[in-house]
Coordinates of C-alpha atoms in Angstrom, one line a residue:
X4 CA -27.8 113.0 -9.0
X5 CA -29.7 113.2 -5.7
X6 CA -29.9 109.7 -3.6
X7 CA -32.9 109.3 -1.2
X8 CA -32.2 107.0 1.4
X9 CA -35.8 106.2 2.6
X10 CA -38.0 106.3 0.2
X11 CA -41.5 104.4 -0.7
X12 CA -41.8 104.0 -4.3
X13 CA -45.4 103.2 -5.7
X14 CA -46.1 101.1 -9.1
X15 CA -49.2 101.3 -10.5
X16 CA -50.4 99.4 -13.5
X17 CA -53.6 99.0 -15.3
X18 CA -54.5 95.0 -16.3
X19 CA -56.2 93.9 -19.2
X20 CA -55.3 97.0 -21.3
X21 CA -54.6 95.3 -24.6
X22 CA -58.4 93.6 -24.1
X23 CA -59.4 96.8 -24.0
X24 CA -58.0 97.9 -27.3
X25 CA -59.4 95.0 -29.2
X26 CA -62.8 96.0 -27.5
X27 CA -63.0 99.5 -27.8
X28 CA -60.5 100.0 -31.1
X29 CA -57.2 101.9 -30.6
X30 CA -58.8 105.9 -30.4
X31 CA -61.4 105.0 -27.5
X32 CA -58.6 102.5 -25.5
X33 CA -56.3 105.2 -25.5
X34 CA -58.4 108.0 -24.8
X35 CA -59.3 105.3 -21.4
X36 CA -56.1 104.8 -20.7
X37 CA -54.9 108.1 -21.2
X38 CA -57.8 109.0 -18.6
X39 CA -57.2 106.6 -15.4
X40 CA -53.2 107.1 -15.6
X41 CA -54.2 110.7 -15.4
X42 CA -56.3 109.6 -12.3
X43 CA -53.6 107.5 -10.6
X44 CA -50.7 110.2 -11.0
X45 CA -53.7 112.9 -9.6
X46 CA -54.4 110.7 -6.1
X47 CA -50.6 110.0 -5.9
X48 CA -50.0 114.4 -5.5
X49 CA -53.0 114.4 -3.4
X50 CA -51.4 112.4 -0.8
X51 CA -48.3 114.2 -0.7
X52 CA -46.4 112.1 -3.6
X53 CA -44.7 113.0 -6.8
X54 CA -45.1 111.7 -10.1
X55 CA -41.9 110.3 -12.0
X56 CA -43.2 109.3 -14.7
X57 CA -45.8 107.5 -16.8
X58 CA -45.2 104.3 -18.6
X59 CA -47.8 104.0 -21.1
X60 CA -50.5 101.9 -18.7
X61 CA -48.9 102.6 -15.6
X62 CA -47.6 104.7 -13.3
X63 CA -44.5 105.5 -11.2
X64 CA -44.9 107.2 -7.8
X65 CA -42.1 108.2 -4.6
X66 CA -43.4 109.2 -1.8
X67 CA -41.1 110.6 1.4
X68 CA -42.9 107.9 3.9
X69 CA -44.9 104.6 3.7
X70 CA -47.9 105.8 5.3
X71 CA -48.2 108.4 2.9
X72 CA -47.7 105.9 -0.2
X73 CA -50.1 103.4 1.7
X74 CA -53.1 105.8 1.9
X75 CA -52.5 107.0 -1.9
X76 CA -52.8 103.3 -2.9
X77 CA -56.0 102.5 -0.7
X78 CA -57.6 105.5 -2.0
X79 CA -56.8 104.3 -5.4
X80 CA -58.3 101.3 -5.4
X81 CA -61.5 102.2 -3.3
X82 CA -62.2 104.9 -6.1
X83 CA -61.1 102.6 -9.0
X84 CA -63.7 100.3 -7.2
X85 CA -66.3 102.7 -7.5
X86 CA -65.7 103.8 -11.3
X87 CA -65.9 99.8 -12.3
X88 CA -69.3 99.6 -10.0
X89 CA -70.6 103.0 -12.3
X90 CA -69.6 101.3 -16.1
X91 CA -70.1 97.4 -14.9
X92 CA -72.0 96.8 -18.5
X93 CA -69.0 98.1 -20.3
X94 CA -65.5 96.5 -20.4
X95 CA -63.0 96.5 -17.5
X96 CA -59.9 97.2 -16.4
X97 CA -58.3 97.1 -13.2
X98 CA -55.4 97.8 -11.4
X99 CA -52.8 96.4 -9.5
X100 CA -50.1 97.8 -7.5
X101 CA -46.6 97.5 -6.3
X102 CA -45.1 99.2 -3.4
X103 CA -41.6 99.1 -1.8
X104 CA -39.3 101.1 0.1
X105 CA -35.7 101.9 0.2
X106 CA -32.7 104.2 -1.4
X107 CA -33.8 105.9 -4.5
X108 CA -31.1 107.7 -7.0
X109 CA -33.0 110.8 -8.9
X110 CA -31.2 111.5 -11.8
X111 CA -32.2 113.3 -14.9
X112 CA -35.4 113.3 -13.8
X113 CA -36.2 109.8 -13.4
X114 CA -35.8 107.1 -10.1
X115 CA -33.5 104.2 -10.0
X116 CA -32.6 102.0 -6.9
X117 CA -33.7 98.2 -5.7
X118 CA -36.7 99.9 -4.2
X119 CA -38.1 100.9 -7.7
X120 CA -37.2 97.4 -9.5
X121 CA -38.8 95.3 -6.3
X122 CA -42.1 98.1 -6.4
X123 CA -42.1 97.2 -10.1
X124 CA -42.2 93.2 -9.8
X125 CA -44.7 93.3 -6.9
X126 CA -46.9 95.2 -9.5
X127 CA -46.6 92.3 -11.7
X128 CA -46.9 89.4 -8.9
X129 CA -50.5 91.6 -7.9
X130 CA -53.5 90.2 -8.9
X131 CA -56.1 92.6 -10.5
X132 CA -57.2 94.7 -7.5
X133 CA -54.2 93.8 -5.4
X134 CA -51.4 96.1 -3.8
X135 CA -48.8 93.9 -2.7
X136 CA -46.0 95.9 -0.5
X137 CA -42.5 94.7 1.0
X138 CA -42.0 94.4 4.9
X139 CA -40.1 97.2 5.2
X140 CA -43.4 99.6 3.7
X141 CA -45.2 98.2 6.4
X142 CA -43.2 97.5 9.4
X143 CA -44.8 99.5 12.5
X144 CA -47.8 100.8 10.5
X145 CA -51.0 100.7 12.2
X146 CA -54.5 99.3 10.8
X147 CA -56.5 102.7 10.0
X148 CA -59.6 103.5 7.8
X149 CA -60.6 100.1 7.1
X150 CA -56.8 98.9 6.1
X151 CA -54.9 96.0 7.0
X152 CA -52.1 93.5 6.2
X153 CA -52.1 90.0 5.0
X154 CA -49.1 88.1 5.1
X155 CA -48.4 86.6 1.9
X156 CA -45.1 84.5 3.4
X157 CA -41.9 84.5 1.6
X158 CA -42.2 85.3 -1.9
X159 CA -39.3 85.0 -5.3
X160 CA -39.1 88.0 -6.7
X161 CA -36.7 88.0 -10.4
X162 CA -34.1 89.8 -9.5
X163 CA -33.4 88.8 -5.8
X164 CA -31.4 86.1 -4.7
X165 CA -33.7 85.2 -2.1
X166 CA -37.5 85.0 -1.3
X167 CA -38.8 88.4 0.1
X168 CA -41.5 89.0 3.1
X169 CA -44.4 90.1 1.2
X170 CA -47.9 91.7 2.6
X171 CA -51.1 92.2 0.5
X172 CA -53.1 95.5 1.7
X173 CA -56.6 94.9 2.4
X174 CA -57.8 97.8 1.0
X175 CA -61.7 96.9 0.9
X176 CA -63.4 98.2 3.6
X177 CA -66.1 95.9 5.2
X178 CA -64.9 93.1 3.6
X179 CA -61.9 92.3 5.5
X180 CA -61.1 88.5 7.2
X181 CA -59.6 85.8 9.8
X182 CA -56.5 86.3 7.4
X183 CA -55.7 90.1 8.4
X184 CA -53.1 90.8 11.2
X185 CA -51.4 93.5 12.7
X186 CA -48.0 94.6 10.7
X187 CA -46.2 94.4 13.9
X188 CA -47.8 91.3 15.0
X189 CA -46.2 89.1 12.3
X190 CA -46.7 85.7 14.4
X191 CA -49.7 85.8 16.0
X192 CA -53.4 85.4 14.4
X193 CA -56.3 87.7 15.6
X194 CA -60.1 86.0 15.0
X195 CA -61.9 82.7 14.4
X196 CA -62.5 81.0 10.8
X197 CA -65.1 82.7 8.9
X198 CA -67.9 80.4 8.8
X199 CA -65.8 77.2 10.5
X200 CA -64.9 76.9 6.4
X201 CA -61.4 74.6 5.3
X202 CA -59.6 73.5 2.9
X203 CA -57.7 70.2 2.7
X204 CA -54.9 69.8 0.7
X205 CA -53.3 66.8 0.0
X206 CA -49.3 66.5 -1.6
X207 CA -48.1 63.5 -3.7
X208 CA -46.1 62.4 -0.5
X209 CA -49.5 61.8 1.1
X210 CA -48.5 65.1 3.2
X211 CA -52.1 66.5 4.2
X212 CA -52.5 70.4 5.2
X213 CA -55.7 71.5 6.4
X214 CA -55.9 76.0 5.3
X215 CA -58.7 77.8 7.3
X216 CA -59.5 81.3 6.7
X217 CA -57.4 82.3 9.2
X218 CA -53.9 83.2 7.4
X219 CA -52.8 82.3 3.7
X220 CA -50.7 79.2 3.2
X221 CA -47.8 78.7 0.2
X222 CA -47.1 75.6 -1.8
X223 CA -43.7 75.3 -3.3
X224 CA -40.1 73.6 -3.7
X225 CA -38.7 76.3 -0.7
X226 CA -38.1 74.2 2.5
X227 CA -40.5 77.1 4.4
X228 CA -43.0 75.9 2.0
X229 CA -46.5 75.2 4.2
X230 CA -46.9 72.1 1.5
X231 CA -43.4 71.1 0.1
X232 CA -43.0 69.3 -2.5
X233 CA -39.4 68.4 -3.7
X234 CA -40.1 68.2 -7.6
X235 CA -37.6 70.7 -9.5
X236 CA -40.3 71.6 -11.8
X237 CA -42.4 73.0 -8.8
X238 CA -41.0 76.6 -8.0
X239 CA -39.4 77.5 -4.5
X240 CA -42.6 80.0 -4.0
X241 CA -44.8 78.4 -6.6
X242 CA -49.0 79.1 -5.1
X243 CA -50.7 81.0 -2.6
X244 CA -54.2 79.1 -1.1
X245 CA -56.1 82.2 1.1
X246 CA -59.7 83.1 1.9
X247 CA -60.3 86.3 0.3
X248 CA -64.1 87.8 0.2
X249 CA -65.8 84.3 1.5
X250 CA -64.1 82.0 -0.8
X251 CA -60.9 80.3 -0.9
X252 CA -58.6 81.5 -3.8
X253 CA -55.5 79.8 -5.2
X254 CA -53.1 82.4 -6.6
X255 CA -50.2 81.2 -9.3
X256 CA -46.8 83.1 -8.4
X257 CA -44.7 80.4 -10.5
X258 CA -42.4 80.7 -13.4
X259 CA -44.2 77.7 -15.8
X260 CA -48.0 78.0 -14.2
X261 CA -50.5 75.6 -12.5
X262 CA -53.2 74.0 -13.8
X263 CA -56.8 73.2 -11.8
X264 CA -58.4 70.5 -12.3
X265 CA -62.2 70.3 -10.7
X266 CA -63.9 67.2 -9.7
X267 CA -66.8 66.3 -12.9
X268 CA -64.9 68.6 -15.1
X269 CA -62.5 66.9 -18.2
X270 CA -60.9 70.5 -18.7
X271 CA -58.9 71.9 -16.8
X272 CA -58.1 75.5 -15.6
X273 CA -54.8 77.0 -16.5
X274 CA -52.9 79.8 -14.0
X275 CA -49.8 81.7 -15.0
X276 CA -49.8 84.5 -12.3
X277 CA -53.7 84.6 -12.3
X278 CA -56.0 83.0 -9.4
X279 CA -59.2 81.2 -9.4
X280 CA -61.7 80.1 -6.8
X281 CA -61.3 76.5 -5.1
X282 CA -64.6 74.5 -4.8
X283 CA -65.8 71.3 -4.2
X284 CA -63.2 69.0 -4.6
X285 CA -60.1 68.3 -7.7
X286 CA -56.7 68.5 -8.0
X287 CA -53.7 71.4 -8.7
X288 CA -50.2 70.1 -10.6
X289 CA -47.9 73.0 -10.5
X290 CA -45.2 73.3 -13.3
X291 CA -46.4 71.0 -16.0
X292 CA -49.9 69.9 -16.8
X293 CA -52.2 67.1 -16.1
X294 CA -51.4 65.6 -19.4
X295 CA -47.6 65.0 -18.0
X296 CA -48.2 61.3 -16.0
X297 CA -45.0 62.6 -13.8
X298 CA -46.9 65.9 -13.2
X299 CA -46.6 66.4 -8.8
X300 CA -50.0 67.3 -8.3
X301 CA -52.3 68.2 -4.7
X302 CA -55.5 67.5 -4.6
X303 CA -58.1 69.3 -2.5
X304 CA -61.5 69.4 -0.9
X305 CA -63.2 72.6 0.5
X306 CA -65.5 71.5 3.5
X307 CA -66.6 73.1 6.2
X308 CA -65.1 72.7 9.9
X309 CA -67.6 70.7 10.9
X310 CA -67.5 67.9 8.3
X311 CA -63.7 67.3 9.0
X312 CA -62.4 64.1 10.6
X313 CA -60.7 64.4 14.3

């Protein structure tokens, strides 16, 4: 047994795999599969990582510092990026990634520790085409080649008594925000709102918060909660409004979902750990659906600066 006491552990996982069996049938899937873990384990050596193991559609990386792991995951997803742009007629499948740092017990040839659980359920709370990492991967890392970090707030993580700091990487170059700031300047905000654009959001209190492009705001049941809303069915860290790639993007991180419900529309959109794009105007109940008349529910309006009242 050999313990590691700082180590950054990278998860990789592909999204949408099983669509991709009932698309392709089982020999081409797993041919596909087989191919872009093969890809992922290749960029995680080439930046000075090692490989632990595979896990069917994903992949298990340590790396001896963060900025090492960091660049493997950037590179990853710029060249994932590139292989979707060459095949966009045929079916896709991204990938989402997980990283985390910390003690790491090696044992019989596989990792154990809190930093590989934590990399492993940031994974899961990534969107498709999101690397989520813990404040201690990026603590006194510099922006470089086009990266940066979003703060994501205080995030609940299964596992973990408590919320965690969470970041997003921004790994997309030229396509980066108002919402990016310095790792090491957690409190302060760096540009203006791209294109003056808000949202209003509105909680069953009559609570009103207006979210620019600036930083990402939560809604959930945590008293840090940007919106709070005291209903148990609501989860501490239940939603995630941010301006991502010149739209505003609601992001589910609950345990029983939200549901979207746009203005002129009778049906309405359901989230469990998924995102859609805010427009116009409607309304968001979190935990139970429209069709419960106790549901809490925020409605919104996405205008620009302009148009807002002083």
């Amino acid at each position: 047994m050999n313990v590691t006491p700082c180590t950054t552990v990278v998860f990789a996982d592909l999204a949408g795999s099983t669509a991709l069996f009932e698309a392709l049938g089982n020999e081409e899937a797993a041919a596909l599969v087989t191919r872009l873990t093969s890809d992922i384990a290749a960029c995680v050596v080439e930046h000075r990582g090692r490989v632990v193991k595979k896990l069917g559609d994903g992949v298990l990386g340590v790396f001896q510092g963060a900025e090492d792991a960091l660049a493997a995951s950037v590179a990853l997803m710029r060249r994932h990026q590139l292989w979707l742009q060459a095949r966009s007629s045929e079916p896709q499948v991204a990938i989402h990634v997980g990283l985390a740092s910390g003690e790491v017990v090696e044992m019989d040839g596989d990792c154990y520790g809190d930093a590989v659980n934590l990399a492993a359920r940031l994974c899961d709370l990534a969107g498709e085409g999101e690397v989520w990492a813990t404040e201690a991967v990026v603590a006194g890392q510099r922006e470089a080649h086009g990266m940066g970090f979003v703060r994501l707030g205080h995030v609940e993580v299964r596992g973990k008594a408590e919320p965690q700091l969470m970041y997003q990487v921004e790994w997309r170059e030229g396509e980066r925000d108002g919402s990016t700031i310095h790792a090491d300047l957690i409190s302060e905000l760096n540009g203006a709102a791209v294109d003056g654009a808000q949202v209003h959001l509105q909680g069953p209190d009559g609570s009103t918060l207006p979210v620019t492009s600036m930083v990402p705001v939560q809604l959930g049941r945590a008293p840090e909660s940007d919106l709070y809303l005291s209903d148990p069915r609501v989860s501490r860290v239940h939603a995630r409004v941010q301006w991502r790639q010149g739209a505003f993007v609601l992001t589910d991180l609950s345990s029983y979902g939200t549901w979207v419900r746009f203005d002129g529309s009778e049906t309405p959109v359901q989230l469990r750990r998924d995102n859609c794009l805010l427009h116009g105007a409607g309304e968001i109940a979190l935990g139970v659906p429209f069709t419960e008349s106790t549901a809490p529910v925020v409605s919104f309006q996405v205008c620009d600066a302009s148009a807002r009242t002083a």
